[in-house]
Coordinates of C-alpha atoms in Angstrom, one line a residue:
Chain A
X23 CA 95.0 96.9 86.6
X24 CA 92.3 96.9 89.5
X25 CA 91.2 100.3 90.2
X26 CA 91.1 101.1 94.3
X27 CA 87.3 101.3 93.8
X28 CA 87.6 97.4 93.2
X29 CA 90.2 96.7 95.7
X30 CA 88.0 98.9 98.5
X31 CA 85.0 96.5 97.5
X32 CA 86.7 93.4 97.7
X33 CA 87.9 94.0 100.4
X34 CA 84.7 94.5 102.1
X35 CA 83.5 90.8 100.8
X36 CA 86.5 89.9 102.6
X37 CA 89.3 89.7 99.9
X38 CA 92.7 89.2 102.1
X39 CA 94.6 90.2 98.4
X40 CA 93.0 93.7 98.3
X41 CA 94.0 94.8 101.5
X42 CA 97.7 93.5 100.3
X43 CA 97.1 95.4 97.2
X44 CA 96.2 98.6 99.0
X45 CA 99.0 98.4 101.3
X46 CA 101.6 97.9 98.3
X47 CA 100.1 100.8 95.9
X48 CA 99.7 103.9 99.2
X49 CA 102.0 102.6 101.8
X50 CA 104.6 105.3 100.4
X51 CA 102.1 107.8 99.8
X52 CA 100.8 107.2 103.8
X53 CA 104.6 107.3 104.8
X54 CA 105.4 110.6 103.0
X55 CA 102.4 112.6 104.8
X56 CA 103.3 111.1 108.4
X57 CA 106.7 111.7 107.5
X58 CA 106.6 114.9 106.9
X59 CA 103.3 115.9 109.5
X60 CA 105.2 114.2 112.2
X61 CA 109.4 114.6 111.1
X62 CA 110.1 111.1 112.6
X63 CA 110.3 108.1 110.5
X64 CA 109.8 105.5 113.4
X65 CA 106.7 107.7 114.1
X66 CA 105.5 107.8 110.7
X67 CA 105.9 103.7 109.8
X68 CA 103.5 103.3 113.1
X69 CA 100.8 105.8 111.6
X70 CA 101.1 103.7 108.2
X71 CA 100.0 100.7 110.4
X72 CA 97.3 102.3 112.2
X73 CA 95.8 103.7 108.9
X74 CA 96.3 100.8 107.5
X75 CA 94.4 99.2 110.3
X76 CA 92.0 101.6 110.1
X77 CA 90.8 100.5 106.9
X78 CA 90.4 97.1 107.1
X79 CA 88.3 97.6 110.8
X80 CA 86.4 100.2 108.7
X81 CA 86.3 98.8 105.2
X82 CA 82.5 97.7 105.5
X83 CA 81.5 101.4 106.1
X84 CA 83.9 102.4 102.9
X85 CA 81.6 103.7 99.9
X86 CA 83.9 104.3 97.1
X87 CA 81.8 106.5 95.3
X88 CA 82.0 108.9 98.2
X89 CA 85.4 109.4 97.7
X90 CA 88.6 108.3 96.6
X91 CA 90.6 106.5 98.9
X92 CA 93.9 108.0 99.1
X93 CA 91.7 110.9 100.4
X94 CA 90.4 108.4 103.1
X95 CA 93.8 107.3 103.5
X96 CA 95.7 111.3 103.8
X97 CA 92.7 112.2 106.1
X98 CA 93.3 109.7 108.8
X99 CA 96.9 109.4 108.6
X100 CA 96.7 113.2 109.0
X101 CA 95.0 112.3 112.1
X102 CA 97.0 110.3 113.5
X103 CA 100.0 112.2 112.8
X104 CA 98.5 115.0 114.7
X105 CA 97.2 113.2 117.4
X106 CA 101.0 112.0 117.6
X107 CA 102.4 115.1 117.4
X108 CA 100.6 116.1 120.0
X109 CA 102.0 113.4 122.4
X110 CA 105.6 113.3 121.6
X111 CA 105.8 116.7 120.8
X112 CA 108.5 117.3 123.7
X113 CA 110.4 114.2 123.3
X114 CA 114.2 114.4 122.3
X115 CA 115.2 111.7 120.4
X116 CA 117.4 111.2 117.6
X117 CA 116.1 110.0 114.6
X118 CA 116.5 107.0 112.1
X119 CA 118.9 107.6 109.8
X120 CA 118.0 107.2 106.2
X121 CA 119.0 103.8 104.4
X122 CA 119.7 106.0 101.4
X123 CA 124.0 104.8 100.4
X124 CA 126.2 108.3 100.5
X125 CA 129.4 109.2 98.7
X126 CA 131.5 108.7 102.7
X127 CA 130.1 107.8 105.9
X128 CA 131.3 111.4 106.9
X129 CA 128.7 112.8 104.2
X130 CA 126.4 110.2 105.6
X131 CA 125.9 111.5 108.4
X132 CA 125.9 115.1 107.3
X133 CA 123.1 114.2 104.4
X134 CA 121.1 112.5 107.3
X135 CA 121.3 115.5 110.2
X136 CA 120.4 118.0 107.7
X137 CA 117.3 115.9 107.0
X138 CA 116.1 115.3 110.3
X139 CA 116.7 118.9 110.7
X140 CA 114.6 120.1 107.8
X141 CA 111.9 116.9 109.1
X142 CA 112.2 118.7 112.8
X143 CA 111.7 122.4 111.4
X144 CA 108.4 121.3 109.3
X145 CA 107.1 119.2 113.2
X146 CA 107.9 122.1 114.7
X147 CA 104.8 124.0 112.1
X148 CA 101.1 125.2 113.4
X149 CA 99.4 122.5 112.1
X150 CA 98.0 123.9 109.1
X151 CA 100.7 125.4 108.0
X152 CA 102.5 122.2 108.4
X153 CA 99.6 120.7 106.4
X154 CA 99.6 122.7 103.6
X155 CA 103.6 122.7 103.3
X156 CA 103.7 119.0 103.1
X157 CA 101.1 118.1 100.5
X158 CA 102.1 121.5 98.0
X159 CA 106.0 121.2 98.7
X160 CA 107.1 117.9 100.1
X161 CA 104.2 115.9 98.1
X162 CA 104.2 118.1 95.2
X163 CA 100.1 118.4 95.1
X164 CA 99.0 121.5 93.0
X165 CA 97.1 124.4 94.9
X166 CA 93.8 123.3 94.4
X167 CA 94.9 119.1 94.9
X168 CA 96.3 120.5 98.7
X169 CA 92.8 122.7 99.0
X170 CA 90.8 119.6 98.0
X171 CA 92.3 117.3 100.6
X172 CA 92.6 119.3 103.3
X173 CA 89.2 121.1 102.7
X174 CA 89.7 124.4 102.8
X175 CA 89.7 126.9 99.9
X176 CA 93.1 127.9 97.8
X177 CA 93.4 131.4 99.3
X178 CA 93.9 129.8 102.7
X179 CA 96.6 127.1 101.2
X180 CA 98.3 130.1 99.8
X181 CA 98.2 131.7 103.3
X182 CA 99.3 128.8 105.2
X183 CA 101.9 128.0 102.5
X184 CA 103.7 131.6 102.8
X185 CA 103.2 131.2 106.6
X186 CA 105.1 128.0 106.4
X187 CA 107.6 129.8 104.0
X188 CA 108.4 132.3 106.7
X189 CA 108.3 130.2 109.6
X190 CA 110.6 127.3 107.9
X191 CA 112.9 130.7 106.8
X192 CA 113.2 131.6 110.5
X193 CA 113.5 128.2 111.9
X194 CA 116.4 126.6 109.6
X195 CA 118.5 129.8 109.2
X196 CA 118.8 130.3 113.1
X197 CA 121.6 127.8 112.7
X198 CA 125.4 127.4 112.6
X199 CA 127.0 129.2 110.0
X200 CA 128.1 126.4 108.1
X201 CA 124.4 125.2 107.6
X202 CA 122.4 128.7 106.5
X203 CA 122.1 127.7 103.6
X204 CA 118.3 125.8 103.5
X205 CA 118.6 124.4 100.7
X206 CA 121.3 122.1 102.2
X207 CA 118.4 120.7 103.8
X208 CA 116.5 119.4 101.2
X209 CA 116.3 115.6 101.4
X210 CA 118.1 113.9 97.5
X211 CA 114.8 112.3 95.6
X212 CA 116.9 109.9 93.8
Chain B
X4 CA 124.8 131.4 97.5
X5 CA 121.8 131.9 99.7
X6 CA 119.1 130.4 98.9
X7 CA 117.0 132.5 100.7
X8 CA 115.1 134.9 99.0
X9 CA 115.3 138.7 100.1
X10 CA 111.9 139.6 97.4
X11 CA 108.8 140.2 99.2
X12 CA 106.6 137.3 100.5
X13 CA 104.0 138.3 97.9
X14 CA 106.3 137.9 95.5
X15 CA 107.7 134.4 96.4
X16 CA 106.2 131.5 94.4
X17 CA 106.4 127.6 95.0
X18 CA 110.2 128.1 93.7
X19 CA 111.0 130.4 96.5
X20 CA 110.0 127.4 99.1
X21 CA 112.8 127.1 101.8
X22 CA 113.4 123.5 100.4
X23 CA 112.6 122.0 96.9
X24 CA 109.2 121.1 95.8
X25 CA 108.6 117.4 96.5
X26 CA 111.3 116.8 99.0
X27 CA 109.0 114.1 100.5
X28 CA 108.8 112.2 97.4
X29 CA 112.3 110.2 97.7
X30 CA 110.7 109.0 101.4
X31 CA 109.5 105.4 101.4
X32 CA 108.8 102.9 103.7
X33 CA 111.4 100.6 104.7
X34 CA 111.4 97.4 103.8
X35 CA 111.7 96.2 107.4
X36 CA 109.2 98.3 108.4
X37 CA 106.1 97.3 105.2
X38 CA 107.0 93.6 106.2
X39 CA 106.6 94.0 109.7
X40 CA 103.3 96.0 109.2
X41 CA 102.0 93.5 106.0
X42 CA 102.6 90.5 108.8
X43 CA 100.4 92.7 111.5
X44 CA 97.7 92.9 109.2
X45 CA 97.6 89.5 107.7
X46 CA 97.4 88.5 111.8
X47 CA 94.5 91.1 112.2
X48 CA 92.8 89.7 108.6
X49 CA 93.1 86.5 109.8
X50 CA 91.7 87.2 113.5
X51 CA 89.0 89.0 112.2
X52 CA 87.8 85.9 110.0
X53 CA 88.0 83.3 112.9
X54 CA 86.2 86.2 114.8
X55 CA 83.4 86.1 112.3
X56 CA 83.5 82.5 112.0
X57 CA 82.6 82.2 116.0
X58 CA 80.2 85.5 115.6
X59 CA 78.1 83.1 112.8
X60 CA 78.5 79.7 114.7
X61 CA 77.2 81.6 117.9
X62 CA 74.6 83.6 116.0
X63 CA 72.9 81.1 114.7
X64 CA 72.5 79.2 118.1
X65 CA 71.6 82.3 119.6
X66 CA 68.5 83.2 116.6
X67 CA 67.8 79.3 117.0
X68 CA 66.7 79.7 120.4
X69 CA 65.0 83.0 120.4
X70 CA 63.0 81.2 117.6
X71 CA 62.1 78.3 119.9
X72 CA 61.3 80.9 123.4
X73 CA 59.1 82.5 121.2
X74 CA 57.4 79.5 119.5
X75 CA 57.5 78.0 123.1
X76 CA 56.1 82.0 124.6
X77 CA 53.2 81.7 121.7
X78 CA 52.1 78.0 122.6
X79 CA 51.7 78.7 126.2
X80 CA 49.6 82.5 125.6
X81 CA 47.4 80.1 123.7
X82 CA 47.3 77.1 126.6
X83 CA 47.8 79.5 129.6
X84 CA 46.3 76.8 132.0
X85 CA 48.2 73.6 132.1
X86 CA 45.4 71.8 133.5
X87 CA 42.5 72.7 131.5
X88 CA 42.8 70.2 128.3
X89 CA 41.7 71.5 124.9
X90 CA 41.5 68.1 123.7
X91 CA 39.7 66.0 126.1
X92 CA 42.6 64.3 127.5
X93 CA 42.6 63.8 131.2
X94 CA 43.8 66.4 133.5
X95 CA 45.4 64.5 135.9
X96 CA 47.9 63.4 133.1
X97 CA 48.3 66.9 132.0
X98 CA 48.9 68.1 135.4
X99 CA 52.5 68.0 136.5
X100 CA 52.7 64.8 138.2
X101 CA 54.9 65.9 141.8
X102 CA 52.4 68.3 142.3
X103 CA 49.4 66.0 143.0
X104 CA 48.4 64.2 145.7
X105 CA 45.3 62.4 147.0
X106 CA 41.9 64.5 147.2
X107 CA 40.8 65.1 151.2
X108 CA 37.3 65.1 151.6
X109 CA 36.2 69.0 151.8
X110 CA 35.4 70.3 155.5
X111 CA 32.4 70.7 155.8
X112 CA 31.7 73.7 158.2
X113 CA 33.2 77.6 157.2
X114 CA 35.4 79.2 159.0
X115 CA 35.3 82.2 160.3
X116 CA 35.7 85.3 158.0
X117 CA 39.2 87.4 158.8
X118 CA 38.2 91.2 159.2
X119 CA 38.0 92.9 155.9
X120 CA 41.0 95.2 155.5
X121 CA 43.4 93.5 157.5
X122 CA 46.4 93.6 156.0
X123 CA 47.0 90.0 157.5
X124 CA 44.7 87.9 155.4
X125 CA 45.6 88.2 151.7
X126 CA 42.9 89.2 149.0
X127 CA 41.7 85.8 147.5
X128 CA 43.4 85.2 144.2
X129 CA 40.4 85.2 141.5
X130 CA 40.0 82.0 139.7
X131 CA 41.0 81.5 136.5
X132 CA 38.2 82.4 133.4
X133 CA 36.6 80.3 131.8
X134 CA 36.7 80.0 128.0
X135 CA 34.0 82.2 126.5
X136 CA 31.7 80.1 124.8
X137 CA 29.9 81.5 122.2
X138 CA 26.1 80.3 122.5
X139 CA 24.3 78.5 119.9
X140 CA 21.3 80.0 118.6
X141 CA 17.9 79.4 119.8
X142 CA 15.8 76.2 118.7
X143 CA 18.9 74.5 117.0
X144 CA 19.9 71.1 117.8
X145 CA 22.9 72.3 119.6
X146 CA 21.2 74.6 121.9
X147 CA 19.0 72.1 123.4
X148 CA 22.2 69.8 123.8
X149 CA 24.0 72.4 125.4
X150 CA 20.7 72.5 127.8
X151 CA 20.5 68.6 128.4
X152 CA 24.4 68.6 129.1
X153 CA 24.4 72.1 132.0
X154 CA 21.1 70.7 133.5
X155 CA 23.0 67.5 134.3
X156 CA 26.1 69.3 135.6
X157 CA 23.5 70.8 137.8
X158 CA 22.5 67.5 139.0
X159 CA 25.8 65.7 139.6
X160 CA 28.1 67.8 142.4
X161 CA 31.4 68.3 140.8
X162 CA 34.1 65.1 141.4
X163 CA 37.6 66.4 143.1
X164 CA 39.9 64.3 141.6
X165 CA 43.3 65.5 142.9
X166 CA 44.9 68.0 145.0
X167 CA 47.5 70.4 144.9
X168 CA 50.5 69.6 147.5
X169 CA 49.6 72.2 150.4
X170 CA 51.5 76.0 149.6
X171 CA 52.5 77.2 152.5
X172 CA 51.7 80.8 153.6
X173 CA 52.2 82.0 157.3
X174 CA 50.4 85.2 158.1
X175 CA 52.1 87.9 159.6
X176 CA 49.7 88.2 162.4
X177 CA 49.8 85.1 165.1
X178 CA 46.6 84.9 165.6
X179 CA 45.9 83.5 162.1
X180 CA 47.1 80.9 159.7
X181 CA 46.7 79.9 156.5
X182 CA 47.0 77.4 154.3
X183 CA 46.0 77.5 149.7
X184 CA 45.0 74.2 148.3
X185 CA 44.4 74.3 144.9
X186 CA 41.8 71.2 143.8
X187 CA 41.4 69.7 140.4
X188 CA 37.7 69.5 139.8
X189 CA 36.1 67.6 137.5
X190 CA 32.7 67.5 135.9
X191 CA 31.5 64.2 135.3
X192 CA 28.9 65.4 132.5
X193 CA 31.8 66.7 130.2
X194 CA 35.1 65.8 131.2
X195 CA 36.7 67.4 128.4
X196 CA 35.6 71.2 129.2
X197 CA 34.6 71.1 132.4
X198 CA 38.0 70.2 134.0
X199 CA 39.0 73.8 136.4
X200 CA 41.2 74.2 138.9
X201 CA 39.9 76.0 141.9
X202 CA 41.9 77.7 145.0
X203 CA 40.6 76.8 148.9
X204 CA 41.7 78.8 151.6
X205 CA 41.1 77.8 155.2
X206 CA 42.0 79.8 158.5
X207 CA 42.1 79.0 162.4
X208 CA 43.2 80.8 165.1
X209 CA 46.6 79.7 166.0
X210 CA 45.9 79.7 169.5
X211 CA 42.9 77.9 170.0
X212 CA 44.4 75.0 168.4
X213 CA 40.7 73.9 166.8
X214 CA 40.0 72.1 163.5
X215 CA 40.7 74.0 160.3
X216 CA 37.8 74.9 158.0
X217 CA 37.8 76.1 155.0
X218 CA 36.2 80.0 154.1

């Protein structure tokens, strides 16, 4: 299998396949982080683009041995999704409802609301709080992976983690009675 | 049961996060949504080609003619005077042709010399320099040629062979006007070398209506 190293150089003689390539293997990965930087889903397939778009303009200035390029790729859809966030950060819309096929439409519709809510309550983060959160919890990166990419030591992702612990705490249990229970919230991974 | 935990925060670990680790993880991308964006960049791929295709094909045009402005910029530093031939060809056929006209015979008399320093009469333009020649060495062959050759330059007045077309340049003053001619001169003892061009200026009062005459 091509390693991204080759793909990244390809594509800066101009291989149109790499860029496919590229896209296929991260698009996920570039979802997940706008996903859960920004909480909207229509937001976060536009940040895949622009990254996306981002690397082709810049591929010629790519030097794979200065990095990998999922790092490239997290540290401008992090960008993005900030710059984003900042924009729409007042905006009140309702979000895209997950393709993923429920038990009922009734628990449809429950599943999704409880996962824009959890989506809304990691937006609504400080940013590196928000950061951190996503890439140790939502992405599943170990301490030192999250400290890596975001550059910053592990003493602050632990900070900014129990930060985001408290915040998220505070945010989803001011709620209804019948949805205190945050663990509702958690999104199914199957 | 809460799944909130009532331990301190030090105490809490990743399994005490307010949702489960990796929650992100069953996210992807729609379909929809990757074709859509795998069509936009296949557009901007393709775009981006064509773009360097006409960025070549123009670039290439582009270093062709810098490459002949400065081929053409070095030829003329080295021929700076169009009229002087380096090869002994005629002037007149080097000369632009439109330019040249039948050589009037020279006044004869001078005219009268404008007041230095007025700001009417413009400075006179220096004539262009002459090669530098480097002289031949005392007692050779080519010295005494050279001799032979300037003593019957000396002899022979110097044959005007064509004239500039008349440049126009009124004076700001009234009482003056003036006109540049610019003569081709040639020496008949050495045509090849001796070929200059040479600027005339002549003033008359513009009132008195007399015959011009050149300085």
């Amino acid at each position: 299998m091509t390693s991204d190293d080759e793909l990244v150089r390809a594509l800066k003689r101009g291989d149109r396949d790499a860029l496919g390539e590229l896209f296929e293997r991260h698009k996920d990965f570039v979802f997940r982080v706008a996903l859960g930087l920004t909480g909207r889903r229509d937001m976060a397939a536009e940040i895949v683009q622009e990254t996306f778009l981002a690397l082709l303009k810049r591929s010629a200035s790519l030097d794979p041995r200065r990095g990998r390029v999922t790092t490239w790729l997290f540290e401008v859809a992090r960008r993005r999704a900030m710059d984003h966030h900042r924009r729409r950060r007042f905006e009140i819309v309702r979000l895209d409802a997950s393709p993923r096929p429920a038990a009922s439409p009734e628990e449809s519709a429950i599943a999704s609301e409880r996962r824009d809510a959890l989506h809304r309550a990691v937006a609504d983060l400080p940013a590196r709080p928000r950061e951190v959160f996503v890439l140790r919890i939502g992405l599943g990166f170990s301490v030192d992976e999250t400290a890596r990419l975001l550059g910053c030591g592990t003493g602050a992702v632990r900070t900014a983690l129990h930060d985001a612990h408290r915040r998220l705490r505070v945010a989803l249990l001011d709620r209804p009675e019948g949805e205190r229970d945050v663990r509702d919230f958690t999104p199914s991974t199957e | 049961m809460s799944a909130i935990s009532r331990r301190p925060p030090s105490d809490r670990g990743l399994d005490d996060a307010p949702v489960a680790a990796g929650y992100l993880l069953g996210e992807r991308l729609s379909e929809e949504a990757a074709t859509s964006i795998a069509a936009r960049l296949d557009d901007e791929l393709r775009a981006r080609s064509s773009t360097w295709r006409r960025v070549g094909f123009t670039g290439l045009i582009a270093a062709t003619a810098a490459a002949a402005a400065i081929l053409l910029g070095f030829l003329l530093a080295r021929n700076p005077a169009p009229n002087v031939p380096r090869d002994g060809a005629s002037p007149v056929a080097r000369a632009p042709a439109p330019r040249l006209e039948a050589a009037p015979p020279i006044p004869p008399a001078v005219a009268p010399m404008p007041p230095r320093g007025s700001s009417s009469v413009p400075e006179r333009p220096s004539p262009p320099l002459a090669t530098p020649r480097v002289a031949p060495e005392k007692g050779t062959r080519a010295a005494s040629a050279e001799r032979e050759a300037v003593t019957a330059s000396e002899k022979q007045p110097p044959q005007v062979i064509a004239r500039d077309r008349e440049v126009a340049a009124p004076l700001a003053t009234p009482s003056h006007e003036e006109r540049i001619v610019r003569m081709l001169v040639r020496r008949t003892d050495d045509p090849s070398r001796a070929s200059i061009s040479m600027t005339i200026r002549y003033w008359r009062p513009a009132e008195s209506g007399s015959k011009e005459v050149p300085r």
